[in-house]
Structures are given as C-alpha cells and as structure tokens.
Amino acid sequence: MKLIEKINGLKKEKNAIILVHNYQRPEIYRVADFIGDSLELSRKSAEIDADIIVFCGVDFMAESAYILNPRKTVLLPVLDARCPMAAMADAEGVRELKKRCPDAAVVSYVNTSAEVKAESDICCTSANAVKVVNSLKQKDVIFVPDENLALYVARHTEKHIIPWKGWCYVHTKFSAEGLKETRKMHPNAEVIVHPECKPEIIDLADFVCSTSQMVKRVGESDKEEFIIGTEVGMIERLKMLYPKKIFYTVPPGATCIQMKKTTLKSVFESLDKEQYVVKVPERVRLKAKKALDRMLEL
Ligand code: 13P
Ligand code: SF4
C-alpha cells in the first residue's frame, strides 16, 4: 500500500487531523486536511475537534496548537524541525529587556518558544503584525524576535519599536541586486515578498505579506508573472494553485531546511507510533495562551 493511503487509513482509524504549513514539501500537501500560514493554522488548531493533531511545520507551530487546544494530542513528525529564529529569543532575555523598558508592551511573533510567549502581552504573525502593534495602548513596543519584521512594522506605525536582534536565515538570503536584475528581465512581473526580508528587499516590493496573503494576492492580481521573495516551497504551492501564472524567486532563492525535514514517511511514523508528542508545562501554557488569545480576538 502507498504511504498516502496508509496515512489516510491511520487518520480515519485514530480520528486525526493533519495541519500543514505552506512551506512544506508538495507531497505533504496531499495528506493535508488544511494548508495555511501561521495565523490560519493557529486559528484552525484552536477549533479542531479530532483526537490527534499532526502538525507538519516547525516546533513553535505545534507548540501553539497545544497551547490553544491542550486536550488534543499534538504530534510533530520530526523532533528537530525547529525554527532557528524562534530559538534566538529566550525568556530570561525578554524579562531583562522588560526591566530596562518598564513602560513598553511586549509583542512576540508566533515564531517564539512558549516561554517567550508567556512573557508577552500579545502575539502576532506576519499577517497581522502591524494591526497588533497599532492595537496597543503603550507607546513603546518591544518586538521579539525578528528585527526585520520589527523594522517593517515600524514603517507602518507611530509607536516606538524596540526590536530584538533575531533574523530568519532564509529570508535574509535574498539579494537586492538580484531582485533588480530579475525585475529588469521580467518588467511586467509583480514583486511580492515576506516581511521577514531585509529592508532593502522590502523597498523594492509591490506587496509585502504573509504566505497565505500571497495566495490571495496572486489570485486577485491581473498580472501573469510574479517575483516571490519567500521560502521556495511557497512557489510550489502557488504553481499548483495557479498553473497558468509564472513565478520567479528573488535570487538566489532560499530553502528552509527545518520545514523540509517532514516527509511522508515521518508523517506515517508519527501517526503510527504517536510521536513526537508536544506539550508545554501548564504554568507556561496558561500565560502563553493569554498572549495568543489576545491576538486571535483582534
Ligand atoms: P507565515 O506566517 O507567513 O506563514 O510565515 C511563517 C514563517 O515561518 C515565515 O518564515
Ligand atoms: Fe523559521 Fe525562517 Fe524557517 Fe520560517 S522560514 S520556519 S522563520 S527559519
């Protein structure tokens, strides 16, 4: 029997749901019950009524699913599918920064550990970061951990943003010179990039948005060609959704190795052996949930 059939059989037998981030391998899309960006996946995981949630993504996404829906068994198929940017911020460091800026609110990007979320007033994703920051009453805002997303938010708010110095090794690979060259070669293409990109890439973009907002934008645009500045898996997803449109990456292109660790075999084994169970200590979970709930209520 093929792996896909085996996975579908186990899903039924164990009453499981498979959530898949846009950056996953195309074969993983084929076993997905839902594919989306971090915000959509958080919303979805809060409302799931199955017994098991298999999260095909990275650590912080599965952790958020558990924080929001702790009565379910949340499984991450690959133990070391960990976002390096999320690991750049630690709770102790955030507590120290809060002491130095006592009047500031703390906004943590969902790409953080549960411990960091527990130190935060509210979470955000790339889809709603500007809205979240502008919803706060404080003038000063500590933004953790992505400095580039913080700088992007700073362009769209009157607030004083205090960025943490983290970065995504995938989105910081793109070259402004390469983007200019690609644009010259395809002058009719629309440039859509993720807000984790460096400011010089943001400067050259027509649209800056989350991965699922890219899906929406391409669908709405009357352009036929697009230059996409995000993880390469997104281009696969866009090609599948819009086979008549043409997509180019911002040079030199970029792959998130951690996102690509999940394979059909690991999803099958995850369901079969019910591994790797993601949990968060209850004291941390309750505090982190407040920050996530506040974001979801916006
Ligand atoms: P999205 O929320 O846009 O899907 O992005 C998640 C992520 O990890 C970007 O690198
Ligand atoms: Fe983390 Fe960057 Fe990979 Fe997203 S693309 S999961 S931010 S390393």
Tab-separated table of C-alpha atoms and ligand atoms in Angstrom:
chain	number	residue	atom	x	y	z
A	1	MET	CA	0.000	0.000	0.000
A	2	LYS	CA	1.229	3.503	-0.798
A	3	LEU	CA	2.242	5.780	2.088
A	4	ILE	CA	-0.521	8.275	1.270
A	5	GLU	CA	-3.178	5.546	1.534
A	6	LYS	CA	-1.632	4.258	4.767
A	7	ILE	CA	-1.628	7.787	6.238
A	8	ASN	CA	-5.243	8.333	5.230
A	9	GLY	CA	-6.200	4.976	6.781
A	10	LEU	CA	-4.491	5.849	10.090
A	11	LYS	CA	-6.069	9.306	10.069
A	12	LYS	CA	-9.536	7.740	9.983
A	13	GLU	CA	-8.730	4.990	12.463
A	14	LYS	CA	-7.222	7.389	15.026
A	15	ASN	CA	-9.516	10.369	14.376
A	16	ALA	CA	-6.581	12.597	13.442
A	17	ILE	CA	-6.286	15.856	11.506
A	18	ILE	CA	-3.176	16.911	9.577
A	19	LEU	CA	-2.320	20.619	9.554
A	20	VAL	CA	0.289	21.717	7.008
A	21	HIS	CA	2.238	24.948	6.657
A	22	ASN	CA	2.605	26.473	3.169
A	23	TYR	CA	6.400	25.796	3.173
A	24	GLN	CA	6.063	22.021	3.462
A	25	ARG	CA	7.018	19.648	0.629
A	26	PRO	CA	4.341	19.321	-2.095
A	27	GLU	CA	3.779	15.630	-1.274
A	28	ILE	CA	2.783	16.638	2.271
A	29	TYR	CA	0.017	18.870	0.832
A	30	ARG	CA	-1.562	15.637	-0.457
A	31	VAL	CA	-2.316	14.339	3.046
A	32	ALA	CA	-3.327	17.727	4.472
A	33	ASP	CA	-6.724	18.487	5.938
A	34	PHE	CA	-5.778	22.145	5.997
A	35	ILE	CA	-2.873	24.130	4.486
A	36	GLY	CA	-2.151	27.661	5.627
A	37	ASP	CA	0.053	30.357	7.131
A	38	SER	CA	0.869	30.655	10.841
A	39	LEU	CA	-2.209	32.724	11.634
A	40	GLU	CA	-4.654	30.450	9.833
A	41	LEU	CA	-3.061	27.359	11.375
A	42	SER	CA	-3.306	28.859	14.891
A	43	ARG	CA	-6.982	29.666	14.346
A	44	LYS	CA	-7.617	26.220	12.938
A	45	SER	CA	-5.808	24.366	15.737
A	46	ALA	CA	-7.890	26.196	18.370
A	47	GLU	CA	-11.127	24.858	16.916
A	48	ILE	CA	-10.178	21.272	15.953
A	49	ASP	CA	-12.305	18.541	17.466
A	50	ALA	CA	-10.310	15.465	16.396
A	51	ASP	CA	-8.332	13.403	18.960
A	52	ILE	CA	-4.933	13.944	17.338
A	53	ILE	CA	-3.426	16.949	15.538
A	54	VAL	CA	-0.390	16.129	13.389
A	55	PHE	CA	1.438	19.382	12.741
A	56	CYS	CA	3.549	19.424	9.587
A	57	GLY	CA	5.577	22.545	10.204
A	58	VAL	CA	8.097	23.537	12.863
A	59	ASP	CA	8.260	23.407	16.673
A	60	PHE	CA	6.632	26.723	17.587
A	61	MET	CA	3.598	25.969	15.394
A	62	ALA	CA	2.921	22.628	17.088
A	63	GLU	CA	3.510	24.237	20.489
A	64	SER	CA	0.934	26.933	19.704
A	65	ALA	CA	-1.562	24.228	18.702
A	66	TYR	CA	-1.053	22.526	22.085
A	67	ILE	CA	-1.281	25.841	23.976
A	68	LEU	CA	-4.599	26.608	22.295
A	69	ASN	CA	-6.061	23.097	22.403
A	70	PRO	CA	-4.413	21.116	25.234
A	71	ARG	CA	-6.961	18.309	25.392
A	72	LYS	CA	-5.770	17.060	21.994
A	73	THR	CA	-2.644	15.019	21.355
A	74	VAL	CA	-0.391	17.271	19.257
A	75	LEU	CA	2.291	15.491	17.225
A	76	LEU	CA	5.316	16.970	15.449
A	77	PRO	CA	6.527	14.295	12.970
A	78	VAL	CA	10.202	15.349	13.172
A	79	LEU	CA	11.693	16.076	16.584
A	80	ASP	CA	14.324	18.527	15.326
A	81	ALA	CA	12.090	20.502	12.950
A	82	ARG	CA	12.924	23.636	14.890
A	83	CYS	CA	12.820	27.236	13.665
A	84	PRO	CA	16.289	28.745	14.287
A	85	MET	CA	14.853	32.246	14.549
A	86	ALA	CA	12.451	31.198	17.321
A	87	ALA	CA	15.491	29.859	19.213
A	88	MET	CA	17.154	33.299	19.084
A	89	ALA	CA	14.934	34.704	21.849
A	90	ASP	CA	14.882	33.435	25.428
A	91	ALA	CA	12.520	34.242	28.286
A	92	GLU	CA	15.310	35.450	30.578
A	93	GLY	CA	16.489	37.963	27.962
A	94	VAL	CA	12.945	39.228	27.427
A	95	ARG	CA	12.497	39.664	31.197
A	96	GLU	CA	15.721	41.720	31.326
A	97	LEU	CA	14.596	43.903	28.415
A	98	LYS	CA	11.242	44.444	30.138
A	99	LYS	CA	13.091	45.648	33.243
A	100	ARG	CA	15.047	48.146	31.129
A	101	CYS	CA	11.884	49.359	29.325
A	102	PRO	CA	9.191	49.066	32.033
A	103	ASP	CA	6.589	51.090	30.101
A	104	ALA	CA	6.840	49.019	26.926
A	105	ALA	CA	4.396	46.361	25.772
A	106	VAL	CA	5.893	43.082	24.559
A	107	VAL	CA	4.751	41.728	21.207
A	108	SER	CA	6.073	38.303	20.343
A	109	TYR	CA	5.955	36.942	16.839
A	110	VAL	CA	4.468	33.426	16.909
A	111	ASN	CA	7.959	32.246	15.878
A	112	THR	CA	8.955	32.078	19.571
A	113	SER	CA	9.050	29.471	22.322
A	114	ALA	CA	6.097	29.059	24.696
A	115	GLU	CA	8.286	30.565	27.471
A	116	VAL	CA	8.800	33.762	25.450
A	117	LYS	CA	5.092	33.947	24.603
A	118	ALA	CA	4.399	33.648	28.337
A	119	GLU	CA	6.427	36.847	28.883
A	120	SER	CA	4.471	38.727	26.205
A	121	ASP	CA	1.376	40.915	26.230
A	122	ILE	CA	0.241	39.723	22.825
A	123	CYS	CA	1.423	37.569	19.918
A	124	CYS	CA	1.376	38.413	16.226
A	125	THR	CA	2.106	36.723	12.913
A	126	SER	CA	3.383	38.190	9.670
A	127	ALA	CA	-0.273	38.539	8.589
A	128	ASN	CA	-1.313	40.855	11.426
A	129	ALA	CA	1.860	42.346	12.997
A	130	VAL	CA	1.018	45.969	12.093
A	131	LYS	CA	-2.584	45.607	13.282
A	132	VAL	CA	-1.463	44.015	16.573
A	133	VAL	CA	1.089	46.751	17.322
A	134	ASN	CA	-1.371	49.524	16.462
A	135	SER	CA	-3.995	47.981	18.755
A	136	LEU	CA	-1.831	48.563	21.854
A	137	LYS	CA	-2.232	51.481	24.224
A	138	GLN	CA	1.505	51.665	25.060
A	139	LYS	CA	3.715	53.990	23.022
A	140	ASP	CA	6.812	51.773	23.341
A	141	VAL	CA	6.722	48.246	21.971
A	142	ILE	CA	9.353	45.531	22.429
A	143	PHE	CA	9.158	43.329	19.334
A	144	VAL	CA	10.588	39.789	19.571
A	145	PRO	CA	12.456	38.076	17.848
A	146	ASP	CA	12.607	39.191	14.179
A	147	GLU	CA	14.350	42.519	13.680
A	148	ASN	CA	13.340	42.735	10.014
A	149	LEU	CA	9.663	42.231	10.786
A	150	ALA	CA	10.052	44.836	13.559
A	151	LEU	CA	11.559	47.306	11.065
A	152	TYR	CA	8.717	46.588	8.646
A	153	VAL	CA	6.141	47.260	11.390
A	154	ALA	CA	7.980	50.473	12.309
A	155	ARG	CA	7.255	51.796	8.795
A	156	HIS	CA	3.518	51.470	9.440
A	157	THR	CA	3.097	52.720	12.992
A	158	GLU	CA	3.597	55.796	15.160
A	159	LYS	CA	4.770	53.549	18.017
A	160	HIS	CA	8.376	53.376	19.138
A	161	ILE	CA	9.532	49.876	18.243
A	162	ILE	CA	12.327	48.267	20.269
A	163	PRO	CA	13.480	45.294	18.152
A	164	TRP	CA	15.082	42.092	19.353
A	165	LYS	CA	18.082	41.267	17.126
A	166	GLY	CA	16.853	37.992	15.627
A	167	TRP	CA	16.586	37.075	11.950
A	168	CYS	CA	15.447	34.333	9.612
A	169	TYR	CA	18.373	32.789	7.730
A	170	VAL	CA	16.032	32.017	4.816
A	171	HIS	CA	14.573	35.476	4.225
A	172	THR	CA	17.832	37.321	4.792
A	173	LYS	CA	19.445	35.437	1.874
A	174	PHE	CA	17.726	37.482	-0.832
A	175	SER	CA	19.819	39.987	-2.741
A	176	ALA	CA	18.575	43.464	-3.712
A	177	GLU	CA	20.872	43.468	-6.757
A	178	GLY	CA	19.468	40.085	-7.790
A	179	LEU	CA	15.910	41.362	-7.390
A	180	LYS	CA	16.667	44.445	-9.532
A	181	GLU	CA	18.140	42.215	-12.266
A	182	THR	CA	15.139	39.839	-12.165
A	183	ARG	CA	12.787	42.801	-12.393
A	184	LYS	CA	14.675	44.096	-15.465
A	185	MET	CA	14.307	40.682	-17.098
A	186	HIS	CA	10.572	40.481	-16.271
A	187	PRO	CA	9.349	44.089	-16.239
A	188	ASN	CA	5.668	43.133	-16.077
A	189	ALA	CA	6.051	40.919	-13.018
A	190	GLU	CA	4.605	41.873	-9.649
A	191	VAL	CA	7.054	41.617	-6.731
A	192	ILE	CA	5.597	40.011	-3.585
A	193	VAL	CA	7.830	39.467	-0.552
A	194	HIS	CA	7.532	38.319	3.049
A	195	PRO	CA	8.055	40.926	5.822
A	196	GLU	CA	10.930	38.843	7.275
A	197	CYS	CA	13.027	40.091	4.316
A	198	LYS	CA	15.679	42.779	4.789
A	199	PRO	CA	14.618	46.446	4.402
A	200	GLU	CA	16.361	46.800	1.002
A	201	ILE	CA	14.173	43.974	-0.350
A	202	ILE	CA	11.013	45.476	1.200
A	203	ASP	CA	11.889	48.785	-0.547
A	204	LEU	CA	11.703	47.068	-3.954
A	205	ALA	CA	8.439	45.153	-3.387
A	206	ASP	CA	4.938	45.868	-4.707
A	207	PHE	CA	3.361	43.792	-1.930
A	208	VAL	CA	4.642	42.695	1.482
A	209	CYS	CA	2.570	39.989	3.144
A	210	SER	CA	2.291	36.601	4.855
A	211	THR	CA	2.382	33.357	2.879
A	212	SER	CA	-1.404	32.907	2.696
A	213	GLN	CA	-1.877	36.561	1.828
A	214	MET	CA	0.430	35.813	-1.138
A	215	VAL	CA	-2.025	33.115	-2.272
A	216	LYS	CA	-4.845	35.653	-2.101
A	217	ARG	CA	-2.899	38.434	-3.813
A	218	VAL	CA	-1.804	36.271	-6.769
A	219	GLY	CA	-5.427	35.152	-7.210
A	220	GLU	CA	-6.683	38.729	-7.260
A	221	SER	CA	-3.933	40.217	-9.417
A	222	ASP	CA	-4.428	40.559	-13.168
A	223	LYS	CA	-0.653	40.095	-13.660
A	224	GLU	CA	0.623	36.872	-15.166
A	225	GLU	CA	4.144	36.906	-13.742
A	226	PHE	CA	5.315	37.219	-10.151
A	227	ILE	CA	8.662	37.523	-8.393
A	228	ILE	CA	8.296	35.893	-4.988
A	229	GLY	CA	10.537	36.693	-2.021
A	230	THR	CA	9.977	33.903	0.462
A	231	GLU	CA	10.837	30.248	1.107
A	232	VAL	CA	10.897	28.250	-2.141
A	233	GLY	CA	8.051	25.934	-1.075
A	234	MET	CA	5.681	28.840	-1.481
A	235	ILE	CA	6.445	28.919	-5.190
A	236	GLU	CA	5.498	25.231	-5.461
A	237	ARG	CA	2.219	25.974	-3.721
A	238	LEU	CA	1.469	28.969	-5.973
A	239	LYS	CA	2.295	26.966	-9.116
A	240	MET	CA	-0.176	24.257	-8.049
A	241	LEU	CA	-2.905	26.785	-7.285
A	242	TYR	CA	-2.330	28.959	-10.370
A	243	PRO	CA	-0.876	26.724	-13.113
A	244	LYS	CA	-1.317	29.411	-15.796
A	245	LYS	CA	0.708	32.033	-13.924
A	246	ILE	CA	4.527	32.199	-13.904
A	247	PHE	CA	6.659	32.536	-10.765
A	248	TYR	CA	10.304	33.502	-10.235
A	249	THR	CA	12.198	33.588	-6.964
A	250	VAL	CA	14.173	36.565	-5.708
A	251	PRO	CA	17.792	35.439	-6.296
A	252	PRO	CA	19.497	33.404	-5.045
A	253	GLY	CA	16.366	31.599	-3.771
A	254	ALA	CA	16.082	30.136	-0.299
A	255	THR	CA	15.038	26.896	1.365
A	256	CYS	CA	14.040	26.391	4.994
A	257	ILE	CA	15.818	23.144	5.830
A	258	GLN	CA	13.795	22.691	9.015
A	259	MET	CA	10.487	22.891	7.135
A	260	LYS	CA	11.681	20.322	4.605
A	261	LYS	CA	12.565	17.685	7.220
A	262	THR	CA	8.979	16.413	7.272
A	263	THR	CA	8.436	13.590	4.760
A	264	LEU	CA	5.519	11.250	4.074
A	265	LYS	CA	7.453	8.525	5.913
A	266	SER	CA	7.836	10.702	9.016
A	267	VAL	CA	4.120	11.621	8.916
A	268	PHE	CA	3.206	7.940	8.670
A	269	GLU	CA	5.507	7.013	11.563
A	270	SER	CA	4.213	9.928	13.588
A	271	LEU	CA	0.632	8.713	13.283
A	272	ASP	CA	1.556	5.060	13.683
A	273	LYS	CA	3.732	5.458	16.802
A	274	GLU	CA	2.038	8.664	18.040
A	275	GLN	CA	5.341	10.533	18.109
A	276	TYR	CA	6.599	13.182	18.896
A	277	VAL	CA	4.136	14.444	21.468
A	278	VAL	CA	4.355	18.215	22.014
A	279	LYS	CA	3.479	19.543	25.462
A	280	VAL	CA	4.107	22.705	27.456
A	281	PRO	CA	4.138	22.945	31.279
A	282	GLU	CA	0.690	24.151	32.420
A	283	ARG	CA	2.021	27.268	34.200
A	284	VAL	CA	3.733	28.441	30.987
A	285	ARG	CA	0.848	27.334	28.775
A	286	LEU	CA	-1.737	29.441	30.601
A	287	LYS	CA	0.375	32.598	30.316
A	288	ALA	CA	1.283	31.949	26.681
A	289	LYS	CA	-2.379	31.260	25.861
A	290	LYS	CA	-3.348	34.730	27.077
A	291	ALA	CA	-0.972	36.303	24.529
A	292	LEU	CA	-2.220	34.043	21.716
A	293	ASP	CA	-5.892	34.527	22.629
A	294	ARG	CA	-5.473	38.270	22.664
A	295	MET	CA	-4.113	38.102	19.111
A	296	LEU	CA	-6.895	35.780	17.910
A	297	GLU	CA	-9.548	38.068	19.414
A	298	LEU	CA	-8.346	41.035	17.323
B	1	13P	P1	3.714	32.854	7.592
B	1	13P	O1	3.035	33.171	8.862
B	1	13P	O2	3.642	33.982	6.600
B	1	13P	O3	3.202	31.581	7.023
B	1	13P	O4	5.268	32.678	7.860
B	1	13P	C1	5.768	31.716	8.731
B	1	13P	C2	7.220	31.664	8.714
B	1	13P	O5	7.841	30.896	9.392
B	1	13P	C3	7.895	32.579	7.824
B	1	13P	O6	9.190	32.262	7.749
B	2	SF4	FE1	11.901	29.840	10.851
B	2	SF4	FE2	12.696	31.200	8.701
B	2	SF4	FE3	12.134	28.595	8.506
B	2	SF4	FE4	10.171	30.402	8.889
B	2	SF4	S1	11.498	30.195	7.092
B	2	SF4	S2	10.413	28.444	9.944
B	2	SF4	S3	11.213	31.868	10.216
B	2	SF4	S4	13.796	29.529	9.694
